[in-house]
Every structure is written in C-alpha cells, then in structure tokens.
C-alpha cells in the first residue's frame, strides 16, 4: 500500500510545483564578464544578487535549470542548530572555532532576513523554534553534551520534555528565533531582480574546465568559452578543483522528502530533527498557497549505496502516518548534499594558484544558512566595496572566517579516522560494483524500469521507458570508472563511489562526472 502511494506521485518538490517563474535560454556564443558564477542555487543566486547591487558585471550559469538541484529540493530550515555539530567542532578544533561556525550561520540567517525585509519578499517566511530530539537515555546524554557546548558559546537553549507532535522522544534541545520559508519564492525574487538589471543567466550550460590562470577561460560542455576575472564555483560538487582531491574529501549523500496536506492548527509548530546519525527524520510545517503542509524528510544514505531507494520513501510515509493525522502524500522529492571531512564547509579561494577562483561546497545538508553565508563571504572577498545592508561581515570576522572555512586548510591529518573510513568505503564500492548485476532479463524490464544487467555477456545500464523503448548505456561512471547502480525511486543510474548521477537516457545530472554515459549497442 505504501509503495503504491509513493508511485502515484511523480518526483516533484513542493517548492517547485509552479516552476521558477522566469524564462531562460542556454548559452550559444562565447562571452566575457567580470565575475562568472557557476551554479544557480542559493549560493550562486545570492552571490549574483549581492555583486549586482555593487554594480559589478556578473554572469550566472547552471548545468540544468536554476534551483533544480539541492536549493529547490530542500527542507528550507534556516537554523544554526545543525544537529549535534557544536560539541563535535569543539572537541576537534576548540571552542573558538565552534563559536565562529555559529556566528557564520547567524550571518547567513541575518543576510536572508535583510534581503526579505528590504524587498518585502512574499516567501511564506515564518519565525519558529528548532529542536534536536532524543529517544532514549543514551541520546539524552549526548544531547546534554551539545547543550554544554551551547553554554560554552553563550548560546541560549532549553532542554524540554514536552512532545507536542507525539514524535516519541524523551527530551529535545530547543532553540528559539529560527525561521523557515519557501526557498523558490525567496530566490525567484532575486532571479527576477537580476534579469531586470540585465544580468546574463543561462540554463543548460555546463562548465567543464578552467583553462587559464587569470583572466580565466571557462569552457562549457558545448565548447563555448566564457572569459572572467573571477569565478565562483557554486555547483554543488566543484566542476573544477585544481587537483585539490575533492573526490576524496567530500562524501555524497541523498536524502528524501515528502509533503502531506494537513489541518494542523498549532500556531508555532516548530522544526524537528532526530538524532540518528545515519538516517534521521526531519519535520517541519509550511503554509504554501493557502494550504498547510506537513513535511517529513530524512532517511539519507550515501549515493548509490541503497538496495532500494523507494524503501526510504516508504519509511517516511510510515513515520508520517504513525505520528500525524495525514492520509495521503501530496509531493515527494529528494536532494543531494556533500559532507566534508571535518563537517565544516569549504568556502573561499580554491588555491594559491587560482586566487580569484572561489569555491563553496560541503554544506553537510545545511545549505540554507551555509549557502547564504558563503555568498556573503565570497562576495566580500571579491570586491572590498561598501554594500547597502547595515549588517555585513567585519574585516576581523572575515579574516577568521576565511581561515575556518579555507578550502586548503589541511583538515585531513586531524580527521584521519573519518577520512580513511570514507575512502575505504569508496574502495569497497569500487570492487563490489565490478562483481554485481541484476538477475533480471531485458525482456522482463517493465515500462519505467531500469537495471544494471548483462546482455549478450556485456554489463550495461538498461532502461525501458513508458512507450516500451529501451535505452542501453555504459554501466561505468566516466568520472573514475566505478560501476553504476540503478535508483528505483528516481529512475536514475547512480555512482556508489563519488555520487555522480545519470538520467535514464544517460545524461549527467549531478556529481563530479562531466560527461554523459556512452551508448551501448545490443
């Protein structure tokens, strides 16, 4: 029954149900600009907006449509409470670094509030509280460690025992004055502002390389060149890393979301997340276009490393039906996020050899605040000009931030355990992928079904569409040669090593791969 309910609803984010509200075209000729921004999510769009406000010539490109990846498929929680991160940073790097990470999140939140207030943006903004909750005594003790870290940072919090939504927890760590919104409505305003100010925005324009060291020549998949004095790489996984080994420093994770119409009438419902490290549940509500929705998300896993991604949706449905008075799922969607070795994002100059190439990645599923902060920090690094907002990053804070988030900070030696664990997992998947394939025969593939299978002795990625036409492609990821796995929830072929994903027709969707899958004749 649950599986049928999921399948009846195609993949569509609640936020994207009405599109992004702007018409765009692909790049069709060589171009020049002062600042090229690659990736039109919250970081890229916000950075373009801030630079345009300073009268800087900007161009924004995206490999697909703006907001089609993480930023349009998020829970859209704006909170400094990133699960249990603060006592971990404090243990690894000290109290000063934990405080700095907290201040960065507050900077990001303040920036978003400023933009909304200055422009009277209608984006379903709502101030509320956030909670991390514990289900047993062991988790409560860990929760108390996080609260102690808050106390050391002079951050107000409360350990509460009330369970207003009957989630089954024993205690929760609550922080006030957080907020939520509709991210597409918020970012749509900025996209329209950019177009009104003659900023060039191109969809379906995939950057694949940077050829020179300033001015920079960025080459696209369709072999057009864009010359720029500065480049911001805000493409999720960086398309260009100057041998910085991000394939070994970033872990790719998918997580899932479901939305349900509800008549819940509580005025301050809060935002909640459970403490399970591997696959937590995330809960919030949203008033969107006159309808109140319950959002239940989570159940994350490393990309391509789940036997059935559809089972994750079933878990979310079961959770929602168990704890809330809902009957039918209205929307379901998913997103991909990247986790850094030390849980702190990589934000700033790519390397000393590419001083005017900036990178922002590794948000660890907290892209709304980290992404907003990244846009603010990087734009302040590009041009030292006075901005129109009263609140901005001070010079002293900027120096500290650039050190904390420095992409070349050398985080691996002090986090060797997590680094080795992540890369041993990659090695295991690389070997494992070479020996596995589906037992299904091509003749058994149903419409809208795919599999990695053997056909005439050759292992291929095969998919049969709704009209019965079969597409067969190489089962090898063009990034580093790992064999792909079929994702039954999203009808894609996913790489279990570094997170590249490809459509049923072999087109690269996201991740480090820069080429489509090769067609295979059968």
C-alpha positions as a printed Julia matrix, in Angstrom:
522×3 Matrix{Float64}:
  0.0     0.0     0.0
  2.74    2.47    0.95
  4.73    1.74   -2.19
  1.63    2.32   -4.34
  1.02    5.67   -2.65
  4.56    6.77   -3.43
  4.42    5.68   -7.05
  1.19    7.56   -7.65
  3.06   10.83   -7.07
  5.83   11.74   -9.51
  9.01   13.33   -8.2
  8.14   16.98   -7.62
  9.22   19.37   -4.89
  6.5    21.34   -3.12
  8.6    24.44   -3.74
  8.96   23.79   -7.48
  5.34   22.86   -8.21
  4.82   26.16  -10.06
  8.27   26.32  -11.67
 10.83   29.05  -11.05
  8.88   31.86  -12.68
 11.5    33.03  -15.2
 12.26   32.1   -18.81
 15.88   31.32  -19.63
 17.89   30.01  -22.57
 21.23   28.17  -22.91
 24.5    29.92  -23.77
 25.02   29.96  -27.57
 28.18   32.02  -28.01
 31.45   32.98  -26.32
 31.05   35.61  -23.59
 33.04   37.87  -21.25
 32.24   39.06  -17.73
 33.88   40.35  -14.58
 32.55   37.59  -12.32
 31.26   34.26  -13.6
 29.15   32.26  -11.15
 28.76   28.55  -11.9
 25.72   27.03  -10.2
 22.35   28.73   -9.71
 21.36   27.53   -6.25
 21.13   29.61   -3.11
 24.86   30.38   -3.06
 25.16   31.34   -6.71
 21.95   33.35   -6.94
 22.62   35.2    -3.69
 26.2    35.97   -4.73
 24.99   37.29   -8.09
 22.44   39.48   -6.31
 24.99   40.93   -3.86
 27.52   41.67   -6.61
 24.9    43.22   -8.87
 23.87   45.51   -6.02
 27.5    46.7    -6.07
 27.31   47.37   -9.84
 29.69   44.53  -10.68
 29.27   42.78  -14.03
 28.07   39.23  -13.31
 27.08   36.19  -15.35
 25.27   33.19  -13.83
 25.15   29.74  -15.47
 23.67   26.41  -14.43
 24.09   22.93  -15.9
 20.32   22.43  -15.7
 17.63   24.91  -14.63
 18.28   27.18  -11.64
 17.06   25.64   -8.35
 16.59   22.2    -9.92
 19.03   20.5    -7.52
 19.58   20.98   -3.77
 18.23   24.52   -3.31
 14.86   23.73   -4.87
 14.64   20.36   -3.14
 15.49   21.29    0.44
 13.52   21.31    3.69
 14.37   25.04    3.82
 15.14   25.21    7.53
 17.12   28.3     8.46
 18.75   27.49   11.77
 22.17   27.49   13.37
 21.22   24.19   15.04
 22.86   21.74   12.66
 22.0    18.56   14.51
 24.82   17.97   17.06
 27.71   19.7    15.33
 28.92   22.12   18.01
 30.31   19.73   20.6
 31.99   17.86   17.74
 33.7    21.01   16.44
 34.6    21.96   20.0
 36.18   18.56   20.64
 38.09   18.56   17.34
 39.04   22.2    16.86
 38.31   24.09   20.07
 35.66   26.48   21.38
 36.78   29.45   19.26
 36.13   27.53   16.04
 32.72   26.34   17.25
 31.79   29.92   18.1
 32.97   31.07   14.68
 30.89   28.4    12.93
 27.85   29.54   14.96
 28.48   33.19   14.04
 28.72   32.24   10.37
 25.28   30.62   10.48
 23.87   33.71   12.18
 25.45   35.85    9.45
 23.72   33.74    6.82
 20.37   33.97    8.57
 20.73   37.72    9.07
 21.53   38.2     5.38
 18.38   36.32    4.33
 16.21   38.33    6.73
 17.73   41.59    5.47
 17.04   40.74    1.83
 13.45   39.74    2.61
 12.75   42.85    4.66
 14.44   45.28    2.26
 12.41   43.98   -0.68
  9.16   42.89    1.02
  9.53   39.42   -0.47
  6.46   37.19   -0.1
  8.04   33.8     0.56
  5.99   32.24    3.38
  8.57   33.4     5.92
  7.81   32.22    9.44
  9.83   32.56   12.62
  9.74   29.48   14.82
 11.86   27.29   17.07
 14.09   24.32   16.24
 14.7    21.11   18.17
 17.02   18.12   18.07
 15.3    15.28   19.9
 16.46   12.19   21.78
 14.56    8.92   22.02
 16.41    7.22   24.89
 18.7     7.95   27.83
 21.87    7.41   25.84
 20.79   10.0    23.3
 19.77   12.36   26.12
 23.33   12.25   27.47
 24.66   13.19   24.03
 22.07   15.96   23.84
 23.36   17.32   27.15
 26.89   17.4    25.69
 25.57   19.59   22.88
 23.78   21.85   25.35
 27.02   22.21   27.3
 28.72   23.3    24.09
 25.95   25.9    23.65
 26.59   27.15   27.18
 30.3    27.47   26.47
 29.4    29.59   23.44
 26.88   31.7    25.44
 24.07   30.45   23.21
 20.63   30.21   24.82
 18.85   26.84   24.66
 16.37   24.77   26.65
 16.19   21.05   27.32
 12.47   20.3    27.03
 10.46   17.18   27.71
  7.15   18.11   26.09
  6.41   16.28   22.84
  3.78   18.42   21.03
  3.62   16.21   17.93
  3.85   12.83   19.7
  7.12   12.0    17.97
  8.01    9.58   20.73
 11.02   11.38   22.11
 12.19   11.63   25.73
 13.8    15.07   25.5
 14.7    17.76   22.97
 17.22   20.59   22.77
 15.25   23.68   21.77
 16.49   26.98   20.34
 14.22   29.94   19.59
 14.22   32.6    16.85
 14.95   30.35   13.9
 12.87   30.52   10.71
 11.55   28.73    7.66
 10.35   29.84    4.23
  9.62   28.78    0.67
 13.1    28.83   -0.93
 11.9    29.09   -4.53
  9.7    32.11   -3.8
 12.62   33.73   -1.98
 15.19   33.05   -4.71
 12.71   33.75   -7.53
 12.69   37.38   -6.42
 16.47   37.54   -6.84
 16.38   35.84  -10.24
 13.86   38.4   -11.46
 15.89   41.23   -9.94
 18.98   40.0   -11.8
 17.16   39.8   -15.13
 15.69   43.27  -14.6
 19.24   44.54  -14.1
 20.45   42.89  -17.32
 22.41   40.12  -15.66
 23.02   37.28  -18.1
 21.62   33.99  -16.74
 21.93   30.81  -18.8
 20.34   27.43  -18.15
 21.52   24.08  -19.59
 25.06   25.48  -19.68
 27.51   23.11  -18.03
 31.0    24.31  -17.15
 33.62   21.57  -17.56
 37.05   23.21  -17.25
 39.05   26.33  -16.43
 41.83   26.73  -18.97
 43.95   29.64  -17.76
 45.03   31.34  -14.54
 43.58   34.81  -14.9
 41.74   36.16  -16.65
 40.11   32.76  -16.54
 38.63   30.98  -19.54
 35.82   28.66  -18.52
 34.91   26.05  -21.12
 31.38   24.67  -21.33
 30.2    21.2   -22.34
 29.01   22.67  -25.65
 32.51   24.12  -26.24
 31.73   27.77  -25.67
 34.22   29.88  -23.71
 33.47   32.44  -21.01
 36.28   34.79  -20.02
 36.1    36.14  -16.46
 38.33   37.96  -13.98
 36.85   35.96  -11.1
 34.95   32.67  -10.95
 32.68   31.39   -8.17
 32.25   27.6    -8.25
 28.9    27.01   -6.54
 27.91   23.88   -8.45
 27.36   21.51   -5.52
 30.28   19.25   -6.32
 33.0    21.51   -7.78
 33.37   21.02  -11.53
 36.98   22.22  -11.26
 39.21   21.54   -8.27
 42.81   22.24   -9.39
 43.96   18.85   -8.09
 42.52   19.52   -4.64
 41.21   15.92   -4.39
 37.62   16.78   -3.54
 36.64   13.3    -4.68
 38.44   12.08   -1.53
 37.31   14.94    0.74
 33.59   15.04    0.0
 31.06   12.3     0.74
 27.86   12.44   -1.37
 24.53   11.75    0.36
 20.95   11.57   -0.87
 18.02   12.33    1.36
 14.28   12.29    0.77
 11.25   14.47    1.49
  7.5    14.01    1.49
  4.75   16.6     1.92
  1.2    16.0     3.15
 -1.8    18.27    3.3
 -2.81   18.75    6.93
 -5.32   20.68    9.02
 -2.96   21.1    11.95
 -3.86   24.41   13.61
 -0.96   24.96   16.0
  0.37   28.47   15.54
  4.01   27.63   16.27
  4.68   24.06   15.18
  8.48   24.18   15.32
 11.15   22.35   13.3
 12.45   18.99   14.5
 15.21   16.55   13.66
 16.01   13.22   15.3
 19.48   12.26   16.45
 20.13    9.19   14.27
 23.46    9.89   12.6
 22.88    7.62    9.6
 19.23    8.32    8.75
 17.48   10.93   10.88
 13.91   12.14   10.48
 13.37   15.84    9.79
 10.0    17.53   10.38
  8.56   20.97    9.7
  5.31   22.56    8.51
  4.68   25.02    5.69
  1.79   27.29    4.74
  2.04   27.35    0.96
 -0.57   28.96   -1.31
 -3.36   28.68    1.25
 -2.63   25.06    2.21
 -0.81   23.86    5.3
  1.61   21.02    4.67
  3.48   18.66    6.93
  6.99   17.93    5.64
  8.71   14.72    6.71
 12.19   14.12    5.39
 15.45   12.34    6.02
 16.45    8.69    5.62
 19.69    9.73    3.97
 22.36    7.39    2.66
 25.47    7.55    0.51
 24.59    7.88   -3.15
 24.16    4.56   -4.95
 24.54    2.5    -1.79
 20.93    1.52   -1.13
 19.29   -1.66   -2.4
 16.02    0.22   -2.89
 15.71    3.99   -2.65
 11.93    3.53   -2.79
 12.17    1.92    0.64
 13.32    5.28    2.04
 10.09    6.88    0.88
  8.16    4.05    2.47
  9.93    4.74    5.76
  8.96    8.42    5.58
  5.35    7.54    4.79
  5.21    5.1     7.67
  6.62    7.72   10.04
  4.13   10.37    8.89
  1.11    8.06    9.13
  2.22    6.84   12.56
  2.8    10.22   14.19
  0.45   12.6    12.35
 -3.16   12.7    11.24
 -2.47   12.63    7.49
 -3.81   10.29    4.85
 -2.13   10.98    1.53
  1.26   12.19    0.33
  0.95   15.22   -1.94
  4.57   15.67   -3.05
  7.79   13.71   -2.85
 11.3    14.77   -3.78
 14.95   14.28   -2.97
 18.23   16.16   -2.81
 21.96   15.52   -2.86
 24.38   17.01   -0.36
 28.09   16.72    0.28
 29.8    16.26    3.64
 33.35   17.47    4.25
 35.96   15.53    6.2
 35.6    17.71    9.34
 31.91   18.68    8.87
 32.91   22.29    8.1
 32.19   23.51    4.54
 34.88   24.5     2.07
 34.3    28.19    1.33
 36.84   30.6    -0.12
 39.76   30.73   -2.55
 40.29   27.46   -4.4
 44.08   27.56   -4.1
 47.07   29.88   -4.19
 47.45   29.12   -7.91
 43.87   30.25   -8.59
 43.49   33.23   -6.26
 40.39   34.6    -7.99
 38.59   31.27   -8.26
 36.32   30.73   -5.27
 34.59   27.58   -4.13
 31.63   26.77   -1.89
 30.74   23.14   -1.14
 30.41   20.56    1.62
 27.39   22.06    3.41
 26.58   18.74    5.12
 22.81   19.06    4.43
 22.6    22.57    5.93
 22.81   24.57    2.73
 20.3    27.31    3.5
 22.45   29.03    6.15
 25.84   27.82    4.95
 24.99   28.71    1.34
 23.78   32.2     2.24
 26.84   32.81    4.39
 29.12   31.51    1.61
 27.67   34.03   -0.84
 28.26   36.85    1.64
 31.82   35.8     2.46
 32.94   35.17   -1.11
 31.46   38.38   -2.5
 33.18   40.32    0.27
 36.46   38.65   -0.77
 35.96   39.54   -4.44
 35.38   43.25   -4.02
 36.06   45.41   -0.98
 33.14   47.78   -1.51
 30.55   49.15    0.85
 27.25   47.32    0.49
 23.77   48.65    1.07
 22.96   46.38    4.03
 23.71   47.7     7.51
 24.81   44.22    8.69
 27.84   42.84    6.91
 30.95   40.82    7.66
 33.58   42.85    9.52
 37.22   42.72    8.47
 38.24   40.93   11.66
 35.49   38.33   11.26
 36.28   37.89    7.58
 39.89   37.04    8.4
 38.73   34.45   10.95
 36.08   33.04    8.61
 38.49   32.64    5.72
 40.75   30.61    8.0
 37.98   28.38    9.39
 36.37   27.64    6.0
 39.58   27.74    3.95
 39.32   25.03    1.24
 43.07   24.42    1.65
 43.02   24.33    5.46
 44.66   20.9     5.74
 41.87   19.22    7.69
 42.79   15.62    6.87
 45.58   14.9     9.44
 43.41   15.86   12.41
 40.44   13.95   10.97
 42.28   10.91    9.65
 39.74    8.44   11.05
 36.76    9.87    9.15
 38.9    10.41    6.04
 40.05    6.79    5.97
 36.57    5.48    6.71
 35.08    7.43    3.81
 37.73    6.38    1.33
 37.8     2.75    2.4
 34.08    2.78    1.69
 34.81    4.09   -1.81
 37.4     1.36   -2.38
 34.94   -1.29   -1.21
 32.23    0.02   -3.53
 34.64    0.2    -6.45
 35.47   -3.51   -6.07
 31.92   -4.55   -5.18
 30.43   -2.78   -8.21
 32.54   -4.82  -10.62
 31.02   -8.1    -9.49
 27.33   -7.26   -9.11
 24.47   -7.02  -11.59
 20.74   -7.61  -11.62
 19.36  -11.08  -12.23
 16.58   -9.57  -14.32
 16.49  -10.19  -18.08
 15.94   -7.42  -20.61
 12.63   -8.97  -21.63
 11.47   -8.7   -18.02
 12.0    -4.95  -17.74
  8.64   -3.24  -17.24
  7.81    0.26  -18.52
  9.63    2.94  -16.47
 12.02    0.39  -15.03
 15.79    0.08  -15.27
 18.61   -2.15  -14.1
 22.31   -2.79  -14.45
 22.27   -6.16  -16.23
 24.18   -8.46  -18.52
 23.08   -8.57  -22.15
 24.93  -10.92  -24.51
 27.72  -11.15  -21.98
 28.09   -7.36  -21.66
 27.16   -5.48  -18.48
 25.08   -2.39  -19.33
 22.77    0.2   -17.76
 19.38   -0.52  -19.35
 16.08    1.35  -19.07
 12.66    0.78  -20.68
 10.52    3.93  -20.98
  6.72    4.21  -20.75
  6.41    3.56  -24.51
  8.48    0.39  -24.36
 11.61    1.84  -25.95
 14.83    0.53  -24.39
 17.94    2.65  -23.77
 21.26    0.98  -23.06
 24.38    2.78  -21.9
 27.75    2.02  -20.39
 27.44    0.97  -16.76
 30.78    2.67  -15.99
 30.83    6.14  -14.43
 33.05    8.36  -16.61
 34.43   10.11  -13.52
 36.73    7.39  -12.12
 35.38    4.11  -13.51
 33.1     2.81  -10.76
 30.14    0.74  -11.94
 26.72    2.36  -11.52
 23.68    1.24   -9.52
 20.04    1.71  -10.52
 17.99    4.09   -8.35
 14.41    2.74   -8.37
 12.85    5.84   -6.8
 14.31    8.41   -9.18
 14.8     6.32  -12.35
 18.48    7.2   -12.49
 21.82    5.42  -12.54
 23.94    6.46   -9.57
 27.64    6.05   -8.8
 28.24    4.49   -5.36
 31.82    5.78   -5.25
 31.67    9.57   -5.67
 28.0    10.36   -6.25
 27.63   11.12   -9.95
 24.09   10.55  -11.21
 22.77    9.98  -14.73
 19.29   10.06  -16.19
 17.64    7.0   -17.74
 18.9     8.3   -21.09
 22.5     8.6   -19.87
 22.62   12.38  -19.34
 24.75   13.51  -16.39
 22.54   15.06  -13.67
 24.96   15.97  -10.9
 28.14   14.98   -9.12
 31.76   15.05  -10.28
 31.23   13.43  -13.72
 31.49   15.9   -16.59
 30.48   13.55  -19.42
 27.31   11.67  -20.28
 27.25    7.86  -20.38
 28.33    6.26  -23.62
 25.61    4.47  -25.57
 25.9     0.7   -25.87
 24.57   -1.19  -28.87
 22.96   -4.53  -28.06
